[in-house]
Amino acid sequence: MAKITAAEVNKLRKQTGAGMMDCKKALVEAEGDFEQAIDILRKKGQKVAAKRADREATEGCVLAGSNSDNSFGAVLSLNCETDFVAKNDSFVELTQSILNLALENKFADKDSLLAANMGDMTVAEKLVEQTGVIGEKLEIGSYEVVEAPFVASYIHAGNKLATLVGLSKESAEAGKNVAMQAAAMNPVALDRTGVDQETIDRELEVGKELARQEGKPEAMLEKIAEGRLNKFYKENTLVEQAYIRDNKLSVEKYLQSEDKDLKAVSFKRVGLGV
């Protein structure tokens, strides 16, 4: 039997993230062959992943950021099974490394990110490997991107919620403030043109029914419902919402107060249970 040194075990641990005993067992099984030991650990990850495929991965880490010229931003959630794992430094580092890869390559969707190379394996393979290391189901739950002249990001304390905001021109402070607005107020769309027809129809119907219950004349119901729909827009679309730091201004007016040509052009919000 090949003699396995502590240095070899430590080298394998650093490369794979697996525990010391798992690394030693893999090296013993591989009779000291380093590459074979890596394969053994990967197969272990595949077995664990298969066993935990039907588990719910509802905890995790949500991070966001933008690339070097702030023209592209990404927000992703790396999901796991327990909050204990989600708060682990190595899990947060894994999430950050996947996000960095996404930002460097400007991947447009989750499938492209999962297929990307991360060292000597794909992101999808890395998640399987780390499933074996951690012992929990891992998956990228959400992946959203924004491309704009300037993209700002915000990560809420605890890494459970993060946002991106695209602006028409550079303004780091305004971008951060509006990204915080999107996190706090959870708008359904950027502006009223982005609200889907099903939501509009539902709000109009609810508005008419409320007016009817209040005893309003049937001929006035449509107009009253339209008024309530406008209120819905002001409360639930990002640019029309009252700005949280000065509710005398809408978000749109706040941006114009910073620069008359400054506009929000897009946003994304990803949260775990928030």
PDB file of C-alpha atoms in Angstrom:
ATOM      1  CA  MET A   1       0.000   0.000   0.000  1.00  0.00           C
ATOM      2  CA  ALA A   2       1.326   3.442  -0.977  1.00  0.00           C
ATOM      3  CA  LYS A   3       2.408   5.678   1.883  1.00  0.00           C
ATOM      4  CA  ILE A   4       0.168   8.745   2.014  1.00  0.00           C
ATOM      5  CA  THR A   5       1.788  11.870   3.438  1.00  0.00           C
ATOM      6  CA  ALA A   6       0.050  14.690   5.278  1.00  0.00           C
ATOM      7  CA  ALA A   7       1.280  17.089   2.573  1.00  0.00           C
ATOM      8  CA  GLU A   8      -0.496  15.069  -0.127  1.00  0.00           C
ATOM      9  CA  VAL A   9      -3.700  14.958   1.892  1.00  0.00           C
ATOM     10  CA  ASN A  10      -3.533  18.725   2.456  1.00  0.00           C
ATOM     11  CA  LYS A  11      -2.903  19.366  -1.249  1.00  0.00           C
ATOM     12  CA  LEU A  12      -5.981  17.321  -2.193  1.00  0.00           C
ATOM     13  CA  ARG A  13      -8.043  19.068   0.471  1.00  0.00           C
ATOM     14  CA  LYS A  14      -7.071  22.515  -0.876  1.00  0.00           C
ATOM     15  CA  GLN A  15      -7.899  21.531  -4.448  1.00  0.00           C
ATOM     16  CA  THR A  16     -11.253  19.867  -3.770  1.00  0.00           C
ATOM     17  CA  GLY A  17     -12.476  21.373  -0.514  1.00  0.00           C
ATOM     18  CA  ALA A  18     -13.186  17.885   0.832  1.00  0.00           C
ATOM     19  CA  GLY A  19     -12.493  16.994   4.454  1.00  0.00           C
ATOM     20  CA  MET A  20      -9.087  15.675   5.543  1.00  0.00           C
ATOM     21  CA  MET A  21     -10.338  12.147   6.276  1.00  0.00           C
ATOM     22  CA  ASP A  22     -12.223  11.944   2.959  1.00  0.00           C
ATOM     23  CA  CYS A  23      -9.066  13.061   1.144  1.00  0.00           C
ATOM     24  CA  LYS A  24      -6.936  10.503   2.946  1.00  0.00           C
ATOM     25  CA  LYS A  25      -9.402   7.706   2.183  1.00  0.00           C
ATOM     26  CA  ALA A  26      -9.516   8.711  -1.484  1.00  0.00           C
ATOM     27  CA  LEU A  27      -5.716   8.738  -1.743  1.00  0.00           C
ATOM     28  CA  VAL A  28      -5.478   5.346  -0.021  1.00  0.00           C
ATOM     29  CA  GLU A  29      -8.105   3.917  -2.384  1.00  0.00           C
ATOM     30  CA  ALA A  30      -6.253   5.410  -5.352  1.00  0.00           C
ATOM     31  CA  GLU A  31      -2.936   4.055  -4.029  1.00  0.00           C
ATOM     32  CA  GLY A  32      -1.464   7.558  -4.012  1.00  0.00           C
ATOM     33  CA  ASP A  33      -2.603   8.507  -7.542  1.00  0.00           C
ATOM     34  CA  PHE A  34      -3.645  12.143  -7.140  1.00  0.00           C
ATOM     35  CA  GLU A  35      -5.870  12.396 -10.252  1.00  0.00           C
ATOM     36  CA  GLN A  36      -7.604   9.121  -9.453  1.00  0.00           C
ATOM     37  CA  ALA A  37      -8.236  10.369  -5.919  1.00  0.00           C
ATOM     38  CA  ILE A  38      -9.937  13.476  -7.364  1.00  0.00           C
ATOM     39  CA  ASP A  39     -12.140  11.202  -9.508  1.00  0.00           C
ATOM     40  CA  ILE A  40     -13.058   9.159  -6.437  1.00  0.00           C
ATOM     41  CA  LEU A  41     -14.144  12.305  -4.602  1.00  0.00           C
ATOM     42  CA  ARG A  42     -16.148  13.477  -7.640  1.00  0.00           C
ATOM     43  CA  LYS A  43     -17.941  10.119  -7.837  1.00  0.00           C
ATOM     44  CA  LYS A  44     -18.766  10.446  -4.162  1.00  0.00           C
ATOM     45  CA  GLY A  45     -20.301  13.844  -4.965  1.00  0.00           C
ATOM     46  CA  GLN A  46     -22.392  12.296  -7.743  1.00  0.00           C
ATOM     47  CA  LYS A  47     -23.685   9.617  -5.371  1.00  0.00           C
ATOM     48  CA  VAL A  48     -24.612  12.171  -2.723  1.00  0.00           C
ATOM     49  CA  ALA A  49     -26.260  14.393  -5.350  1.00  0.00           C
ATOM     50  CA  ALA A  50     -28.347  11.473  -6.623  1.00  0.00           C
ATOM     51  CA  LYS A  51     -29.468  10.591  -3.096  1.00  0.00           C
ATOM     52  CA  ARG A  52     -30.449  14.190  -2.302  1.00  0.00           C
ATOM     53  CA  ALA A  53     -32.013  15.081  -5.668  1.00  0.00           C
ATOM     54  CA  ASP A  54     -35.527  15.187  -4.190  1.00  0.00           C
ATOM     55  CA  ARG A  55     -34.530  17.411  -1.269  1.00  0.00           C
ATOM     56  CA  GLU A  56     -35.615  21.079  -1.158  1.00  0.00           C
ATOM     57  CA  ALA A  57     -32.780  23.599  -1.364  1.00  0.00           C
ATOM     58  CA  THR A  58     -34.543  26.673   0.032  1.00  0.00           C
ATOM     59  CA  GLU A  59     -31.667  28.223   1.984  1.00  0.00           C
ATOM     60  CA  GLY A  60     -28.591  29.741   0.406  1.00  0.00           C
ATOM     61  CA  CYS A  61     -26.527  32.788  -0.414  1.00  0.00           C
ATOM     62  CA  VAL A  62     -27.591  35.639  -2.731  1.00  0.00           C
ATOM     63  CA  LEU A  63     -24.910  37.922  -4.177  1.00  0.00           C
ATOM     64  CA  ALA A  64     -24.835  40.607  -6.869  1.00  0.00           C
ATOM     65  CA  GLY A  65     -22.185  42.663  -8.604  1.00  0.00           C
ATOM     66  CA  SER A  66     -21.128  44.342 -11.822  1.00  0.00           C
ATOM     67  CA  ASN A  67     -18.173  43.949 -14.161  1.00  0.00           C
ATOM     68  CA  SER A  68     -15.125  46.226 -14.347  1.00  0.00           C
ATOM     69  CA  ASP A  69     -16.778  48.920 -16.484  1.00  0.00           C
ATOM     70  CA  ASN A  70     -20.178  48.610 -14.754  1.00  0.00           C
ATOM     71  CA  SER A  71     -21.956  47.851 -18.025  1.00  0.00           C
ATOM     72  CA  PHE A  72     -23.060  44.346 -16.999  1.00  0.00           C
ATOM     73  CA  GLY A  73     -24.396  43.093 -13.707  1.00  0.00           C
ATOM     74  CA  ALA A  74     -25.470  39.711 -12.391  1.00  0.00           C
ATOM     75  CA  VAL A  75     -27.335  38.539  -9.309  1.00  0.00           C
ATOM     76  CA  LEU A  76     -27.487  34.873  -8.331  1.00  0.00           C
ATOM     77  CA  SER A  77     -28.602  32.651  -5.523  1.00  0.00           C
ATOM     78  CA  LEU A  78     -26.637  29.517  -4.718  1.00  0.00           C
ATOM     79  CA  ASN A  79     -29.121  27.352  -2.840  1.00  0.00           C
ATOM     80  CA  CYS A  80     -28.524  24.677  -0.212  1.00  0.00           C
ATOM     81  CA  GLU A  81     -30.638  22.832   2.336  1.00  0.00           C
ATOM     82  CA  THR A  82     -29.737  24.500   5.648  1.00  0.00           C
ATOM     83  CA  ASP A  83     -28.983  27.989   6.921  1.00  0.00           C
ATOM     84  CA  PHE A  84     -25.934  26.563   8.720  1.00  0.00           C
ATOM     85  CA  VAL A  85     -24.282  25.765   5.387  1.00  0.00           C
ATOM     86  CA  ALA A  86     -25.487  29.020   3.789  1.00  0.00           C
ATOM     87  CA  LYS A  87     -23.636  31.087   6.404  1.00  0.00           C
ATOM     88  CA  ASN A  88     -20.394  29.132   6.096  1.00  0.00           C
ATOM     89  CA  ASP A  89     -17.529  31.262   4.763  1.00  0.00           C
ATOM     90  CA  SER A  90     -16.494  28.642   2.221  1.00  0.00           C
ATOM     91  CA  PHE A  91     -20.059  28.503   0.842  1.00  0.00           C
ATOM     92  CA  VAL A  92     -20.166  32.291   0.484  1.00  0.00           C
ATOM     93  CA  GLU A  93     -16.750  32.155  -1.224  1.00  0.00           C
ATOM     94  CA  LEU A  94     -18.047  29.506  -3.651  1.00  0.00           C
ATOM     95  CA  THR A  95     -21.043  31.732  -4.467  1.00  0.00           C
ATOM     96  CA  GLN A  96     -18.725  34.697  -5.021  1.00  0.00           C
ATOM     97  CA  SER A  97     -16.413  32.700  -7.283  1.00  0.00           C
ATOM     98  CA  ILE A  98     -19.364  31.621  -9.469  1.00  0.00           C
ATOM     99  CA  LEU A  99     -20.609  35.225  -9.594  1.00  0.00           C
ATOM    100  CA  ASN A 100     -17.125  36.444 -10.567  1.00  0.00           C
ATOM    101  CA  LEU A 101     -17.054  33.923 -13.415  1.00  0.00           C
ATOM    102  CA  ALA A 102     -20.448  35.167 -14.607  1.00  0.00           C
ATOM    103  CA  LEU A 103     -19.334  38.799 -14.515  1.00  0.00           C
ATOM    104  CA  GLU A 104     -16.042  38.162 -16.295  1.00  0.00           C
ATOM    105  CA  ASN A 105     -17.770  36.317 -19.130  1.00  0.00           C
ATOM    106  CA  LYS A 106     -21.079  38.233 -19.193  1.00  0.00           C
ATOM    107  CA  PHE A 107     -23.134  35.034 -19.322  1.00  0.00           C
ATOM    108  CA  ALA A 108     -26.697  35.849 -20.400  1.00  0.00           C
ATOM    109  CA  ASP A 109     -28.461  32.918 -18.720  1.00  0.00           C
ATOM    110  CA  LYS A 110     -28.142  30.181 -16.110  1.00  0.00           C
ATOM    111  CA  ASP A 111     -27.525  27.376 -18.619  1.00  0.00           C
ATOM    112  CA  SER A 112     -24.507  29.226 -20.049  1.00  0.00           C
ATOM    113  CA  LEU A 113     -23.132  29.739 -16.554  1.00  0.00           C
ATOM    114  CA  LEU A 114     -23.583  26.088 -15.556  1.00  0.00           C
ATOM    115  CA  ALA A 115     -21.776  24.943 -18.709  1.00  0.00           C
ATOM    116  CA  ALA A 116     -18.822  27.302 -18.153  1.00  0.00           C
ATOM    117  CA  ASN A 117     -15.441  26.003 -17.091  1.00  0.00           C
ATOM    118  CA  MET A 118     -14.433  26.579 -13.502  1.00  0.00           C
ATOM    119  CA  GLY A 119     -10.903  25.289 -13.259  1.00  0.00           C
ATOM    120  CA  ASP A 120     -10.795  21.759 -14.648  1.00  0.00           C
ATOM    121  CA  MET A 121     -14.568  21.212 -14.464  1.00  0.00           C
ATOM    122  CA  THR A 122     -17.792  22.980 -15.341  1.00  0.00           C
ATOM    123  CA  VAL A 123     -19.820  24.962 -12.817  1.00  0.00           C
ATOM    124  CA  ALA A 124     -22.446  22.192 -12.863  1.00  0.00           C
ATOM    125  CA  GLU A 125     -19.751  19.599 -12.092  1.00  0.00           C
ATOM    126  CA  LYS A 126     -18.345  21.833  -9.366  1.00  0.00           C
ATOM    127  CA  LEU A 127     -21.737  21.915  -7.672  1.00  0.00           C
ATOM    128  CA  VAL A 128     -21.926  18.120  -7.785  1.00  0.00           C
ATOM    129  CA  GLU A 129     -18.413  17.870  -6.347  1.00  0.00           C
ATOM    130  CA  GLN A 130     -19.276  20.287  -3.541  1.00  0.00           C
ATOM    131  CA  THR A 131     -22.482  18.373  -2.835  1.00  0.00           C
ATOM    132  CA  GLY A 132     -20.222  15.464  -1.926  1.00  0.00           C
ATOM    133  CA  VAL A 133     -18.027  17.720   0.205  1.00  0.00           C
ATOM    134  CA  ILE A 134     -20.848  19.495   2.029  1.00  0.00           C
ATOM    135  CA  GLY A 135     -23.396  16.682   2.072  1.00  0.00           C
ATOM    136  CA  GLU A 136     -26.316  18.856   0.966  1.00  0.00           C
ATOM    137  CA  LYS A 137     -28.096  19.460  -2.324  1.00  0.00           C
ATOM    138  CA  LEU A 138     -26.638  22.512  -4.097  1.00  0.00           C
ATOM    139  CA  GLU A 139     -28.134  24.355  -7.048  1.00  0.00           C
ATOM    140  CA  ILE A 140     -28.208  27.774  -8.646  1.00  0.00           C
ATOM    141  CA  GLY A 141     -31.726  28.821  -7.770  1.00  0.00           C
ATOM    142  CA  SER A 142     -31.881  32.148  -9.614  1.00  0.00           C
ATOM    143  CA  TYR A 143     -29.627  33.944 -12.057  1.00  0.00           C
ATOM    144  CA  GLU A 144     -30.556  37.366 -13.461  1.00  0.00           C
ATOM    145  CA  VAL A 145     -28.565  39.916 -15.444  1.00  0.00           C
ATOM    146  CA  VAL A 146     -28.799  43.585 -16.374  1.00  0.00           C
ATOM    147  CA  GLU A 147     -26.963  45.366 -19.176  1.00  0.00           C
ATOM    148  CA  ALA A 148     -27.064  49.173 -19.193  1.00  0.00           C
ATOM    149  CA  PRO A 149     -24.786  52.219 -19.502  1.00  0.00           C
ATOM    150  CA  PHE A 150     -24.279  51.907 -15.726  1.00  0.00           C
ATOM    151  CA  VAL A 151     -25.238  48.984 -13.473  1.00  0.00           C
ATOM    152  CA  ALA A 152     -25.344  49.277  -9.685  1.00  0.00           C
ATOM    153  CA  SER A 153     -25.842  46.466  -7.178  1.00  0.00           C
ATOM    154  CA  TYR A 154     -26.919  46.076  -3.578  1.00  0.00           C
ATOM    155  CA  ILE A 155     -26.588  43.067  -1.251  1.00  0.00           C
ATOM    156  CA  HIS A 156     -28.730  43.159   1.866  1.00  0.00           C
ATOM    157  CA  ALA A 157     -27.120  42.133   5.154  1.00  0.00           C
ATOM    158  CA  GLY A 158     -27.205  38.365   5.614  1.00  0.00           C
ATOM    159  CA  ASN A 159     -26.875  37.519   1.891  1.00  0.00           C
ATOM    160  CA  LYS A 160     -30.549  36.565   1.487  1.00  0.00           C
ATOM    161  CA  LEU A 161     -31.512  39.391  -0.878  1.00  0.00           C
ATOM    162  CA  ALA A 162     -29.709  41.326  -3.618  1.00  0.00           C
ATOM    163  CA  THR A 163     -30.658  43.684  -6.431  1.00  0.00           C
ATOM    164  CA  LEU A 164     -29.352  45.207  -9.657  1.00  0.00           C
ATOM    165  CA  VAL A 165     -30.381  48.528 -11.177  1.00  0.00           C
ATOM    166  CA  GLY A 166     -29.493  49.722 -14.664  1.00  0.00           C
ATOM    167  CA  LEU A 167     -29.180  53.480 -15.154  1.00  0.00           C
ATOM    168  CA  SER A 168     -29.029  55.568 -18.325  1.00  0.00           C
ATOM    169  CA  LYS A 169     -25.676  57.036 -17.265  1.00  0.00           C
ATOM    170  CA  GLU A 170     -23.081  56.712 -14.517  1.00  0.00           C
ATOM    171  CA  SER A 171     -24.120  57.650 -11.002  1.00  0.00           C
ATOM    172  CA  ALA A 172     -22.779  55.322  -8.329  1.00  0.00           C
ATOM    173  CA  GLU A 173     -24.570  56.888  -5.350  1.00  0.00           C
ATOM    174  CA  ALA A 174     -27.940  57.158  -7.100  1.00  0.00           C
ATOM    175  CA  GLY A 175     -27.551  53.618  -8.417  1.00  0.00           C
ATOM    176  CA  LYS A 176     -26.926  52.215  -4.954  1.00  0.00           C
ATOM    177  CA  ASN A 177     -29.854  54.190  -3.514  1.00  0.00           C
ATOM    178  CA  VAL A 178     -32.295  52.927  -6.146  1.00  0.00           C
ATOM    179  CA  ALA A 179     -30.959  49.373  -5.792  1.00  0.00           C
ATOM    180  CA  MET A 180     -31.704  49.643  -2.054  1.00  0.00           C
ATOM    181  CA  GLN A 181     -35.185  50.941  -2.940  1.00  0.00           C
ATOM    182  CA  ALA A 182     -35.807  47.879  -5.116  1.00  0.00           C
ATOM    183  CA  ALA A 183     -34.679  45.622  -2.263  1.00  0.00           C
ATOM    184  CA  ALA A 184     -36.852  47.311   0.352  1.00  0.00           C
ATOM    185  CA  MET A 185     -40.022  47.950  -1.674  1.00  0.00           C
ATOM    186  CA  ASN A 186     -40.091  44.886  -3.969  1.00  0.00           C
ATOM    187  CA  PRO A 187     -41.637  46.553  -7.056  1.00  0.00           C
ATOM    188  CA  VAL A 188     -43.451  44.328  -9.555  1.00  0.00           C
ATOM    189  CA  ALA A 189     -42.050  46.172 -12.583  1.00  0.00           C
ATOM    190  CA  LEU A 190     -39.807  49.065 -13.601  1.00  0.00           C
ATOM    191  CA  ASP A 191     -42.752  51.213 -14.737  1.00  0.00           C
ATOM    192  CA  ARG A 192     -46.416  50.799 -15.631  1.00  0.00           C
ATOM    193  CA  THR A 193     -45.598  49.547 -19.144  1.00  0.00           C
ATOM    194  CA  GLY A 194     -43.904  46.541 -17.556  1.00  0.00           C
ATOM    195  CA  VAL A 195     -46.939  45.381 -15.579  1.00  0.00           C
ATOM    196  CA  ASP A 196     -48.477  42.318 -17.218  1.00  0.00           C
ATOM    197  CA  GLN A 197     -52.036  42.415 -18.512  1.00  0.00           C
ATOM    198  CA  GLU A 198     -53.238  39.722 -16.120  1.00  0.00           C
ATOM    199  CA  THR A 199     -52.226  41.876 -13.141  1.00  0.00           C
ATOM    200  CA  ILE A 200     -53.859  44.966 -14.672  1.00  0.00           C
ATOM    201  CA  ASP A 201     -57.111  43.088 -15.326  1.00  0.00           C
ATOM    202  CA  ARG A 202     -57.125  41.704 -11.791  1.00  0.00           C
ATOM    203  CA  GLU A 203     -56.525  45.136 -10.221  1.00  0.00           C
ATOM    204  CA  LEU A 204     -59.297  46.696 -12.323  1.00  0.00           C
ATOM    205  CA  GLU A 205     -61.740  43.948 -11.378  1.00  0.00           C
ATOM    206  CA  VAL A 206     -60.870  44.251  -7.672  1.00  0.00           C
ATOM    207  CA  GLY A 207     -61.208  48.032  -7.920  1.00  0.00           C
ATOM    208  CA  LYS A 208     -64.658  47.781  -9.464  1.00  0.00           C
ATOM    209  CA  GLU A 209     -65.832  45.212  -6.918  1.00  0.00           C
ATOM    210  CA  LEU A 210     -64.640  47.357  -3.989  1.00  0.00           C
ATOM    211  CA  ALA A 211     -66.420  50.395  -5.430  1.00  0.00           C
ATOM    212  CA  ARG A 212     -69.562  48.318  -5.931  1.00  0.00           C
ATOM    213  CA  GLN A 213     -69.440  47.163  -2.287  1.00  0.00           C
ATOM    214  CA  GLU A 214     -69.078  50.809  -1.241  1.00  0.00           C
ATOM    215  CA  GLY A 215     -72.360  51.533  -3.012  1.00  0.00           C
ATOM    216  CA  LYS A 216     -70.907  53.590  -5.859  1.00  0.00           C
ATOM    217  CA  PRO A 217     -73.080  54.005  -8.983  1.00  0.00           C
ATOM    218  CA  GLU A 218     -72.466  51.337 -11.642  1.00  0.00           C
ATOM    219  CA  ALA A 219     -71.653  54.032 -14.215  1.00  0.00           C
ATOM    220  CA  MET A 220     -68.740  55.251 -12.068  1.00  0.00           C
ATOM    221  CA  LEU A 221     -67.133  51.885 -11.352  1.00  0.00           C
ATOM    222  CA  GLU A 222     -64.783  51.912 -14.357  1.00  0.00           C
ATOM    223  CA  LYS A 223     -63.443  55.386 -13.558  1.00  0.00           C
ATOM    224  CA  ILE A 224     -62.982  54.556  -9.878  1.00  0.00           C
ATOM    225  CA  ALA A 225     -61.166  51.325 -10.776  1.00  0.00           C
ATOM    226  CA  GLU A 226     -58.837  53.264 -13.103  1.00  0.00           C
ATOM    227  CA  GLY A 227     -58.013  55.600 -10.226  1.00  0.00           C
ATOM    228  CA  ARG A 228     -57.196  52.666  -7.971  1.00  0.00           C
ATOM    229  CA  LEU A 229     -55.041  51.148 -10.727  1.00  0.00           C
ATOM    230  CA  ASN A 230     -53.038  54.382 -10.873  1.00  0.00           C
ATOM    231  CA  LYS A 231     -52.519  54.103  -7.120  1.00  0.00           C
ATOM    232  CA  PHE A 232     -51.322  50.522  -7.636  1.00  0.00           C
ATOM    233  CA  TYR A 233     -48.757  51.763 -10.181  1.00  0.00           C
ATOM    234  CA  LYS A 234     -47.475  54.391  -7.746  1.00  0.00           C
ATOM    235  CA  GLU A 235     -47.055  51.835  -4.989  1.00  0.00           C
ATOM    236  CA  ASN A 236     -45.699  48.923  -7.036  1.00  0.00           C
ATOM    237  CA  THR A 237     -43.604  50.172  -9.973  1.00  0.00           C
ATOM    238  CA  LEU A 238     -40.044  51.220  -9.219  1.00  0.00           C
ATOM    239  CA  VAL A 239     -39.894  54.622 -10.921  1.00  0.00           C
ATOM    240  CA  GLU A 240     -43.312  55.732  -9.613  1.00  0.00           C
ATOM    241  CA  GLN A 241     -42.808  54.577  -6.020  1.00  0.00           C
ATOM    242  CA  ALA A 242     -42.206  57.192  -3.326  1.00  0.00           C
ATOM    243  CA  TYR A 243     -38.447  57.408  -2.802  1.00  0.00           C
ATOM    244  CA  ILE A 244     -37.724  55.820   0.592  1.00  0.00           C
ATOM    245  CA  ARG A 245     -35.285  58.569   1.652  1.00  0.00           C
ATOM    246  CA  ASP A 246     -37.627  61.412   0.703  1.00  0.00           C
ATOM    247  CA  ASN A 247     -41.239  60.387   0.171  1.00  0.00           C
ATOM    248  CA  LYS A 248     -42.048  63.788  -1.336  1.00  0.00           C
ATOM    249  CA  LEU A 249     -40.235  62.539  -4.436  1.00  0.00           C
ATOM    250  CA  SER A 250     -40.900  59.551  -6.655  1.00  0.00           C
ATOM    251  CA  VAL A 251     -37.846  57.494  -7.616  1.00  0.00           C
ATOM    252  CA  GLU A 252     -38.045  59.034 -11.087  1.00  0.00           C
ATOM    253  CA  LYS A 253     -38.028  62.577  -9.624  1.00  0.00           C
ATOM    254  CA  TYR A 254     -35.182  61.676  -7.262  1.00  0.00           C
ATOM    255  CA  LEU A 255     -33.040  60.573 -10.201  1.00  0.00           C
ATOM    256  CA  GLN A 256     -33.877  63.751 -12.089  1.00  0.00           C
ATOM    257  CA  SER A 257     -32.860  65.787  -9.045  1.00  0.00           C
ATOM    258  CA  GLU A 258     -29.425  64.162  -9.260  1.00  0.00           C
ATOM    259  CA  ASP A 259     -29.146  64.666 -13.036  1.00  0.00           C
ATOM    260  CA  LYS A 260     -31.947  65.783 -15.345  1.00  0.00           C
ATOM    261  CA  ASP A 261     -30.973  63.069 -17.862  1.00  0.00           C
ATOM    262  CA  LEU A 262     -30.634  60.243 -15.318  1.00  0.00           C
ATOM    263  CA  LYS A 263     -33.180  57.426 -15.619  1.00  0.00           C
ATOM    264  CA  ALA A 264     -33.623  53.885 -14.332  1.00  0.00           C
ATOM    265  CA  VAL A 265     -33.839  51.565 -17.335  1.00  0.00           C
ATOM    266  CA  SER A 266     -34.057  48.129 -15.688  1.00  0.00           C
ATOM    267  CA  PHE A 267     -33.790  46.237 -12.403  1.00  0.00           C
ATOM    268  CA  LYS A 268     -33.629  42.697 -11.041  1.00  0.00           C
ATOM    269  CA  ARG A 269     -34.332  41.454  -7.528  1.00  0.00           C
ATOM    270  CA  VAL A 270     -33.493  38.008  -6.138  1.00  0.00           C
ATOM    271  CA  GLY A 271     -34.374  36.964  -2.608  1.00  0.00           C
ATOM    272  CA  LEU A 272     -34.690  33.821  -0.504  1.00  0.00           C
ATOM    273  CA  GLY A 273     -37.991  34.012   1.321  1.00  0.00           C
ATOM    274  CA  VAL A 274     -37.961  37.842   1.262  1.00  0.00           C
TER     275      VAL A 274
END
